[in-house]
Coordinates of C-alpha atoms and ligand atoms in Angstrom, one line a residue:
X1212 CA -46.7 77.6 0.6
X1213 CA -46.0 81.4 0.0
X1214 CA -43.8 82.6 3.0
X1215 CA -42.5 86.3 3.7
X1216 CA -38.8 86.7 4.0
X1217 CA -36.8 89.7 3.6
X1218 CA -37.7 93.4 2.7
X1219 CA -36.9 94.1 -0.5
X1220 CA -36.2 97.8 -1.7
X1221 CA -39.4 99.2 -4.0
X1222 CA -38.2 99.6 -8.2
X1223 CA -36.6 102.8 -9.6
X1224 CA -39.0 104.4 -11.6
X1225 CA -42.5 105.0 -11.0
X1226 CA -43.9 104.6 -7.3
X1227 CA -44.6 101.5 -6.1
X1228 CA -48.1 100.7 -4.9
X1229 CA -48.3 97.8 -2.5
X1230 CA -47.5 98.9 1.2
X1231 CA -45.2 96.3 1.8
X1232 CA -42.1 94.9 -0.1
X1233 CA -42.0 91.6 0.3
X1234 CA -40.0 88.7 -1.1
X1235 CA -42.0 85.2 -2.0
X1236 CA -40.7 81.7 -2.0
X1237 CA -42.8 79.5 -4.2
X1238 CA -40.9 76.6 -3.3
X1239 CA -41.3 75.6 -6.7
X1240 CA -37.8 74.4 -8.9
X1241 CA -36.0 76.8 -10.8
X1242 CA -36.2 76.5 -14.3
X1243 CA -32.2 77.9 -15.1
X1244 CA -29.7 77.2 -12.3
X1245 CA -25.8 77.6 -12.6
X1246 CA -24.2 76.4 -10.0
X1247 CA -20.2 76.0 -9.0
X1248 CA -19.7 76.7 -13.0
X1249 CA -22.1 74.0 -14.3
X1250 CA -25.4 74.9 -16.3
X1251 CA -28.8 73.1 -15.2
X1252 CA -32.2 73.5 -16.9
X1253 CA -35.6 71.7 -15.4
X1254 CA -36.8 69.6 -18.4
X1255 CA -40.0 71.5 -18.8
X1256 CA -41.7 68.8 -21.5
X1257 CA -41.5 66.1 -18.5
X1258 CA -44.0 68.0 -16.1
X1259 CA -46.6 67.4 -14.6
X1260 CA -45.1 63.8 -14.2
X1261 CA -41.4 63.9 -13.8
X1262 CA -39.3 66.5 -12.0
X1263 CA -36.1 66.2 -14.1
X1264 CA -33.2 68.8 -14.1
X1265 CA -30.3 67.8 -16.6
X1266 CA -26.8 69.3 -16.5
X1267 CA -26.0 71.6 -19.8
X1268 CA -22.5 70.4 -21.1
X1269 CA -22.1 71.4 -24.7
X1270 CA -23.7 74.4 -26.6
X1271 CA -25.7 72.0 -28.9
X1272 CA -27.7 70.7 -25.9
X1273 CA -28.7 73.5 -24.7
X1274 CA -29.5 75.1 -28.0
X1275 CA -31.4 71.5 -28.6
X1276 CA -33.2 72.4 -24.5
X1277 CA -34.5 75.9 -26.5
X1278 CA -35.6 74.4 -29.0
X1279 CA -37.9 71.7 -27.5
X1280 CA -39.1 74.0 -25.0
X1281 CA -37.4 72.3 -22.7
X1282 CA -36.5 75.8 -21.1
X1283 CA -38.8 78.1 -22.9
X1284 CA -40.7 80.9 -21.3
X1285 CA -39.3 84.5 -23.0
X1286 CA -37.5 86.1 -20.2
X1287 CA -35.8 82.5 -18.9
X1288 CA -34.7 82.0 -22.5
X1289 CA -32.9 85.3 -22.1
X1290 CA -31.5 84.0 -18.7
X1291 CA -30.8 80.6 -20.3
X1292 CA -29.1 82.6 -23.4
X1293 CA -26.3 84.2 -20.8
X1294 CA -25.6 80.8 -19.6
X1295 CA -25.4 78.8 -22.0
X1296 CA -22.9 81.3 -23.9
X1297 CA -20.9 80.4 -21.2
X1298 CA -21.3 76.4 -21.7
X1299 CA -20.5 76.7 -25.6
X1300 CA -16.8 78.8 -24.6
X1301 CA -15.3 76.5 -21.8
X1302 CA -13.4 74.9 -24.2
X1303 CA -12.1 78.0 -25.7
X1304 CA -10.0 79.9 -23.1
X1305 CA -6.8 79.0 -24.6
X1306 CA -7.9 81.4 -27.8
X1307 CA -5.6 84.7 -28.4
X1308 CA -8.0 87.7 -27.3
X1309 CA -9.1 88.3 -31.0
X1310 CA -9.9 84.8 -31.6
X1311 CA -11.9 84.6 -28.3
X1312 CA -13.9 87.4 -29.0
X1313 CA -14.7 86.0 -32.6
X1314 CA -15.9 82.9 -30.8
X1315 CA -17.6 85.0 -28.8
X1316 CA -19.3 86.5 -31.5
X1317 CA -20.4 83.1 -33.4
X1318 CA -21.6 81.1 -30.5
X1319 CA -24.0 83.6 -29.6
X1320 CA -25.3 84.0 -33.2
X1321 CA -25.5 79.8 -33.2
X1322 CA -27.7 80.6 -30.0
X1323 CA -30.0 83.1 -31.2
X1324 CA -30.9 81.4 -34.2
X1325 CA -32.7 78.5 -32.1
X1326 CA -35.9 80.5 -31.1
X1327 CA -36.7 83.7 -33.4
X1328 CA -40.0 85.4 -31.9
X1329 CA -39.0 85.8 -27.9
X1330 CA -37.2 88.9 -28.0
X1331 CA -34.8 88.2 -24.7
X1332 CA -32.9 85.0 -26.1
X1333 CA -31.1 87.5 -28.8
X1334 CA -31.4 90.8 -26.0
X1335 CA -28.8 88.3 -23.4
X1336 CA -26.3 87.6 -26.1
X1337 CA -26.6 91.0 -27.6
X1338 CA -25.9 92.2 -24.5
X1339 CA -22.7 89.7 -23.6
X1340 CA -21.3 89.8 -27.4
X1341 CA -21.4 94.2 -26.0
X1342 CA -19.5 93.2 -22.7
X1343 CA -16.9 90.7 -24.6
X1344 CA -16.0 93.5 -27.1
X1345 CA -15.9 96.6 -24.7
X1346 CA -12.9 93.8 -23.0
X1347 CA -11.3 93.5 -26.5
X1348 CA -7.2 92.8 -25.9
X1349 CA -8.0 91.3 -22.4
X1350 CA -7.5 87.6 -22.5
X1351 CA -10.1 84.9 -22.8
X1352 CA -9.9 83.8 -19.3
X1353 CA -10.8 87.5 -18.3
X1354 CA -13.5 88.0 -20.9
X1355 CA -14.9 84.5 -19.9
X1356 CA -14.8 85.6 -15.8
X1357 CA -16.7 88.9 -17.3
X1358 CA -19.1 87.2 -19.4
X1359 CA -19.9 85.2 -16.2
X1360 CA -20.1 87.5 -13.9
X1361 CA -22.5 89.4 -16.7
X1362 CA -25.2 86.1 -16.8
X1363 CA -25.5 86.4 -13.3
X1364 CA -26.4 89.8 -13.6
X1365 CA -29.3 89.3 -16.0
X1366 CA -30.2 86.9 -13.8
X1367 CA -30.4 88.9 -10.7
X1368 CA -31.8 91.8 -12.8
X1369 CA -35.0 89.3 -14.1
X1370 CA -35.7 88.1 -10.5
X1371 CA -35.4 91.7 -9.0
X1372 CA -38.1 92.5 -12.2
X1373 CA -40.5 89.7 -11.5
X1374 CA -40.9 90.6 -8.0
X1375 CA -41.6 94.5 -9.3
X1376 CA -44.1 93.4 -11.4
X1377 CA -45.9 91.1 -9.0
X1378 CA -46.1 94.1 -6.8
X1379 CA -47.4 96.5 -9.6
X1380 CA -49.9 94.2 -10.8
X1381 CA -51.4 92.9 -7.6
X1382 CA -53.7 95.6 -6.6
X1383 CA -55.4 94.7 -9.6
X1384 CA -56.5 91.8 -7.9
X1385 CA -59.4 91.9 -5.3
X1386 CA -61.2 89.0 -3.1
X1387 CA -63.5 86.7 -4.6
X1388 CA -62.2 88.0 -8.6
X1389 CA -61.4 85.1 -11.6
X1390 CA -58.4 85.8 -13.4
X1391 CA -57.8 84.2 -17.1
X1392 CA -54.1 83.7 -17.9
X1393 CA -52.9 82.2 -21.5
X1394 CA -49.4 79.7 -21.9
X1395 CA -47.3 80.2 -19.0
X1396 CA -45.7 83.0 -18.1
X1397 CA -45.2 82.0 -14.5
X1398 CA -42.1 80.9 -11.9
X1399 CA -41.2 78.8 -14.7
X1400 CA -40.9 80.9 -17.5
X1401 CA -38.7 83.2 -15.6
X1402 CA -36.3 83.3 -12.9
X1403 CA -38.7 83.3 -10.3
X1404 CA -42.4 84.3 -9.6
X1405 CA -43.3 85.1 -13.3
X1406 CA -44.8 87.7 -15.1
X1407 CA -48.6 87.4 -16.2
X1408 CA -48.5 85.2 -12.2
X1409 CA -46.5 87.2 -10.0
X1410 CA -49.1 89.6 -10.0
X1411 CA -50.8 86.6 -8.8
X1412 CA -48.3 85.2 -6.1
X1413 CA -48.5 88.7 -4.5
X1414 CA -52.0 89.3 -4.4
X1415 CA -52.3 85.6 -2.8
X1416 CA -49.2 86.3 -0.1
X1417 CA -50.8 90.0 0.6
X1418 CA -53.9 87.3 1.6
X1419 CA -56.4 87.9 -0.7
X1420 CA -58.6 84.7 -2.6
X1421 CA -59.7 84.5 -5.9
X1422 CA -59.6 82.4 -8.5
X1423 CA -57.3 81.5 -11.5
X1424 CA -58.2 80.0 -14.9
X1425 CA -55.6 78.3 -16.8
X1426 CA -56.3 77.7 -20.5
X1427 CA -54.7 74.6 -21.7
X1428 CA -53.0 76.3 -24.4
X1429 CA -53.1 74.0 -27.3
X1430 CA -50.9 72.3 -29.3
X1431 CA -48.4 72.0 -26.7
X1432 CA -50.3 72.3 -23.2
X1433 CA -48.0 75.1 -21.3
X1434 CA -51.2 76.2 -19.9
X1435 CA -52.2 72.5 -18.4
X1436 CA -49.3 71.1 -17.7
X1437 CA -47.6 74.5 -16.5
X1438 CA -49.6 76.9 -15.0
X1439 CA -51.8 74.8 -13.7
X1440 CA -49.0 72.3 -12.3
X1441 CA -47.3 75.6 -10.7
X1442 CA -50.2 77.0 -9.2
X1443 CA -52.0 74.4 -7.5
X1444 CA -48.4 73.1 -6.1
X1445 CA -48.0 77.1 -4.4
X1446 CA -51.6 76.9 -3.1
X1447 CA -53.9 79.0 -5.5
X1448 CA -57.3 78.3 -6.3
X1449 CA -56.5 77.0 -10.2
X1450 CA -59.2 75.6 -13.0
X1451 CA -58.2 74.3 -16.2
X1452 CA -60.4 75.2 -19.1
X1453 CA -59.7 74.3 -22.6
X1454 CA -58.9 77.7 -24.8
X1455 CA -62.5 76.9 -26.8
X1456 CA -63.9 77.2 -23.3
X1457 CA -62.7 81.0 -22.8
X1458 CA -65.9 82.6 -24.2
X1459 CA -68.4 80.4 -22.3
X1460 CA -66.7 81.5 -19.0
X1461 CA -66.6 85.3 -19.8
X1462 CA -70.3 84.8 -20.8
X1463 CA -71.1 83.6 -17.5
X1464 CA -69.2 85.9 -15.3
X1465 CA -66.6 83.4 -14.1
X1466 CA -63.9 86.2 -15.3
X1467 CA -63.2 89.8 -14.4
X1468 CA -59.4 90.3 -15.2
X1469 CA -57.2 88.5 -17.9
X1470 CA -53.6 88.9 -17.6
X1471 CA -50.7 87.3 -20.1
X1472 CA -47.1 87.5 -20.4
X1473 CA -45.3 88.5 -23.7
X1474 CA -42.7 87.5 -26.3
X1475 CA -42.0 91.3 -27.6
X1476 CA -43.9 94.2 -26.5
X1477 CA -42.7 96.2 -29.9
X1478 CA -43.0 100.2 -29.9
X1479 CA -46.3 101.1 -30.4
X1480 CA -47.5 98.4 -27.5
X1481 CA -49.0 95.2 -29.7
X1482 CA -48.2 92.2 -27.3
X1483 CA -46.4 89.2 -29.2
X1484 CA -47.1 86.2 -27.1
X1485 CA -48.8 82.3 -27.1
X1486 CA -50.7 81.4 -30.3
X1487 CA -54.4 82.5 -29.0
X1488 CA -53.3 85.2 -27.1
X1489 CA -55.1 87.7 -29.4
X1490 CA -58.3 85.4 -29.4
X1491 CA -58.4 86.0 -25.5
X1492 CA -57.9 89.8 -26.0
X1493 CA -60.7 89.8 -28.8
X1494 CA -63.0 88.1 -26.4
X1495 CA -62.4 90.0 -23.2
X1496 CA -63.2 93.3 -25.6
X1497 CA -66.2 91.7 -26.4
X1498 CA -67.1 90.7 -22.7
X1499 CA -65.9 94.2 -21.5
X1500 CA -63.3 92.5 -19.5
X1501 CA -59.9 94.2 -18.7
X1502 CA -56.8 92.9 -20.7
X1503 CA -53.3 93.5 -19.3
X1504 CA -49.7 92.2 -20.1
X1505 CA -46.9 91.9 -17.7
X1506 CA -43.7 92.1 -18.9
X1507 CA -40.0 93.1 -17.8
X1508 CA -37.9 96.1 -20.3
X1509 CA -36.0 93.1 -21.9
X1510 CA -39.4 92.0 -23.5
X1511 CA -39.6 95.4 -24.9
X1512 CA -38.6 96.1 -28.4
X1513 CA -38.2 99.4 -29.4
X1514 CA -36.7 99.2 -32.8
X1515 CA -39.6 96.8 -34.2
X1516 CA -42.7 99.4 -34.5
X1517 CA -45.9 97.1 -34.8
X1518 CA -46.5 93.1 -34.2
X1519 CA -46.3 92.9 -37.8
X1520 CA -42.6 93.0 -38.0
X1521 CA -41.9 90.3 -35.5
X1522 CA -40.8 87.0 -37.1
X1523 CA -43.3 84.4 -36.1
X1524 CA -41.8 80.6 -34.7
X1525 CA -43.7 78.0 -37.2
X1526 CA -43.3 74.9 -35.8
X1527 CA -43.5 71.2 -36.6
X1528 CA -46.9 69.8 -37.7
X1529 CA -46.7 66.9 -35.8
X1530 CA -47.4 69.0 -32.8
X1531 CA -50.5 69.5 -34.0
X1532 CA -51.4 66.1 -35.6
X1533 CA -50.5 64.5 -32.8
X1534 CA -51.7 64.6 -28.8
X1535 CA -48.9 63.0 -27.0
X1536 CA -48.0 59.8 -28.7
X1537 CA -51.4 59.6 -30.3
X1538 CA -51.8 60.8 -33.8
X1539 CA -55.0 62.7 -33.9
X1540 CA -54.8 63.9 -37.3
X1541 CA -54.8 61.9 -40.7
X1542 CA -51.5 61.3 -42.3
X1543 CA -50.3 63.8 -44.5
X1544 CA -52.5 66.1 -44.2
X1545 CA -51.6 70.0 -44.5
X1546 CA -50.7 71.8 -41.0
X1547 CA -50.0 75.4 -39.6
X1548 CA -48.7 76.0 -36.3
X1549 CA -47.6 79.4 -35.6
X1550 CA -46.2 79.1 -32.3
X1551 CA -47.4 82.8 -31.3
X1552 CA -49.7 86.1 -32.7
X1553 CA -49.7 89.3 -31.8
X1554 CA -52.2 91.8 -29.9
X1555 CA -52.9 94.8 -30.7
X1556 CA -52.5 97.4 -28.3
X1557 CA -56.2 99.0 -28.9
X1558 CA -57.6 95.8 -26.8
X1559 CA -54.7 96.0 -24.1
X1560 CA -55.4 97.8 -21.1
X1561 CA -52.2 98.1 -19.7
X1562 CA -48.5 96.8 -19.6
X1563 CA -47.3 95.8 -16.1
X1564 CA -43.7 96.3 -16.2
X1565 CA -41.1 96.7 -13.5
X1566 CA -41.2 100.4 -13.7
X1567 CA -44.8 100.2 -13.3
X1568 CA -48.4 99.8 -14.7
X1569 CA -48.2 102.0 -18.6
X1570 CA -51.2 103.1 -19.6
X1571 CA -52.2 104.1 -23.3
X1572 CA -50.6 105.9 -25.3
X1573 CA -48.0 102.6 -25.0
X1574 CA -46.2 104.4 -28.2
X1575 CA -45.1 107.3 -26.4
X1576 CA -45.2 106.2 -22.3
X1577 CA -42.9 103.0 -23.8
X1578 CA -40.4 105.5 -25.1
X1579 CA -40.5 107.5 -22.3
X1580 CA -39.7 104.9 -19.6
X1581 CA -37.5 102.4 -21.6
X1582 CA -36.4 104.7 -24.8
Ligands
LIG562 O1 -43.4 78.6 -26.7 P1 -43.2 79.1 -25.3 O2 -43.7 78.1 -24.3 O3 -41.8 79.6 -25.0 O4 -44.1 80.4 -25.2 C1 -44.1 81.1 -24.0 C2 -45.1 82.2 -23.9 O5 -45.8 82.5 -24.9 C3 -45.1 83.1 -22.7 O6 -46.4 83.6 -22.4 C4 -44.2 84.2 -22.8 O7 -42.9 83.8 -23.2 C5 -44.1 85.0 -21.5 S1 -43.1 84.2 -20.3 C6 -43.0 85.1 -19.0

């Protein structure tokens, strides 16, 4: 299922270690795809059973696609951000240039509001609310042509970062090795190949085997019905384990590497990511097992020092009294469900990033490569 097409030309930055550049087609649905003007997201709550992409046409559906995880995933939330900016001003182009720019301005805050703790939903709009103003007396039509042109550009930018990553990371990866991963952080939580899996894809397309252990990622099962769905259809060698299982197969040698995505990476290196996250690093310290996160620069956060700034999503309770349809919990009882946590970076071994693998200090090699 993994084929080799083009060359690709190595990341700026930091040298790249894998001998050859390579390109990898999953074959695998994209999660965000704008076509001839029209927005499209893969309905990410229907898989494993249904492959269903619905058409975006108004700013309240996609911010209602966030906000059931629909599209979720932090860096294709930043993707699916610059898009859907775009959806939410169609019907705006006959604004003056001041009025359009104030539009601007408020659909992007209406955006950003949906999901708080993923850094790259608020980094995309940030980013086009910047382009729209530095355009300020050009009119709507122009800023909208701009704003699109500047979507597809974050676009690009995360797919040219995933495949960096997956190179990075791979020689991490050796024959015969089982890797733990948390949530999803794979072709479908980006624009293609991943970032806690690319390192993955590559190591499996360079041809080496080993083996991949998905937790299930309770209460909403990215890890079963995600990772493990996205795997096994490319071809890897995938288990499912329940995240109460973690410890048992570090105990008995199963594992040798975990790797994770991230939310925020804030300044001094503490990973925000999945609820359990920090569990799996606490356990691979205590098994002596090597922790890394994979991440591209718009996951990092340099203006929020420690994972104890970062607002953290709470969601509904019936996600955790509930499996499916079934209730599983007794009726009014009391619930938390913080949707992620964050490591610390004492128990990460390093952050795979496009610019390469950083190694502790994180506070100061962060600042240096991305300050
Ligand atoms: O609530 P979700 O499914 O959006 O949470 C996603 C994660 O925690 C991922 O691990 C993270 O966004 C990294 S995605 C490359």
């Amino acid at each position: 299922m993994l084929e080799r097409a083009e060359q690709i030309a190595p990341p700026a930055g930091l040298n790249c270690p894998s001998e050859e550049k390579m390109s990898i087609d999953l074959n695998l649905p994209l999660s965000v795809e704008y076509k001839e003007g029209k927005l499209y997201f893969l309905d990410q709550t229907q898989l494993p059973n249904h492959l269903q992409i619905d058409e975006q046409t108004t700013v309240e559906q996609v911010w209602d696609s966030i906000k059931k995880l629909k599209v979720r995933g932090a860096p294709a939330l930043g993707v699916a951000g610059g898009y859907g900016l775009l959806v939410g001003l169609r019907g705006f182009l006959n604004l003056s240039p001041e009025a359009f720019i104030t539009k601007v301005e408020e659909v992007a805050k209406y955006l950003e509001g949906c999901r708080p703790t993923a850094v790259n939903l608020g980094w995309a709009l940030r980013r086009q609310v910047k382009k729209a103003k530095s355009l300020a007396g050009k009119s709507a039509k122009e800023v909208f042509a701009a704003l699109e042109q500047e979507a597809i550009a974050i676009h690009q930018e995360d797919i040219a970062c995933c495949e960096a990553i997956g190179r990075y990371g791979a020689p991490l990866i050796q024959d015969g090795m089982g890797v733990l991963t948390h949530c999803n952080a794979g072709h479908l939580a980006v624009s293609k190949l991943g970032t806690a899996l690319s390192p993955m894809y590559t190591a499996f397309s360079e041809g080496r085997r080993f083996k991949v252990y998905a937790d299930e990622t309770r209460p909403l099962l990215q890890g079963a019905r995600l990772t493990a769905w996205e795997l096994k259809q490319a071809g890897l060698d995938v288990t499912l384990i329940c995240d109460n299982m973690a410890s048992f197969m570090m105990n008995s040698g199963a594992i040798n590497l975990v790797i994770v995505g991230a939310d925020r990476v804030t300044a001094n290196g503490d990973a925000v990511n999945k609820i359990g996250t920090s569990g799996v690093a606490i356990l691979a310290k205590y098994y002596n097992i090597p922790f890394y996160v994979a991440c591209p620069y718009s996951t990092i956060d340099l203006s929020t020092p420690s994972g104890k700034e970062v607002e953290i999503e709470e969601r509904d309770a019936e996600e955790v009294t509930f499996f499916g349809a079934k209730r599983t919990g007794p009726e009014g009882i009391q619930v938390r469900n913080p949707a992620f946590d964050a490591t610390p970076n004492h128990l990460i071994h390093g952050i795979i990033t496009e610019k390469g693998l950083i190694k502790p200090p994180f506070k100061e090699n962060l600042q240096t490569l991305f300050g």
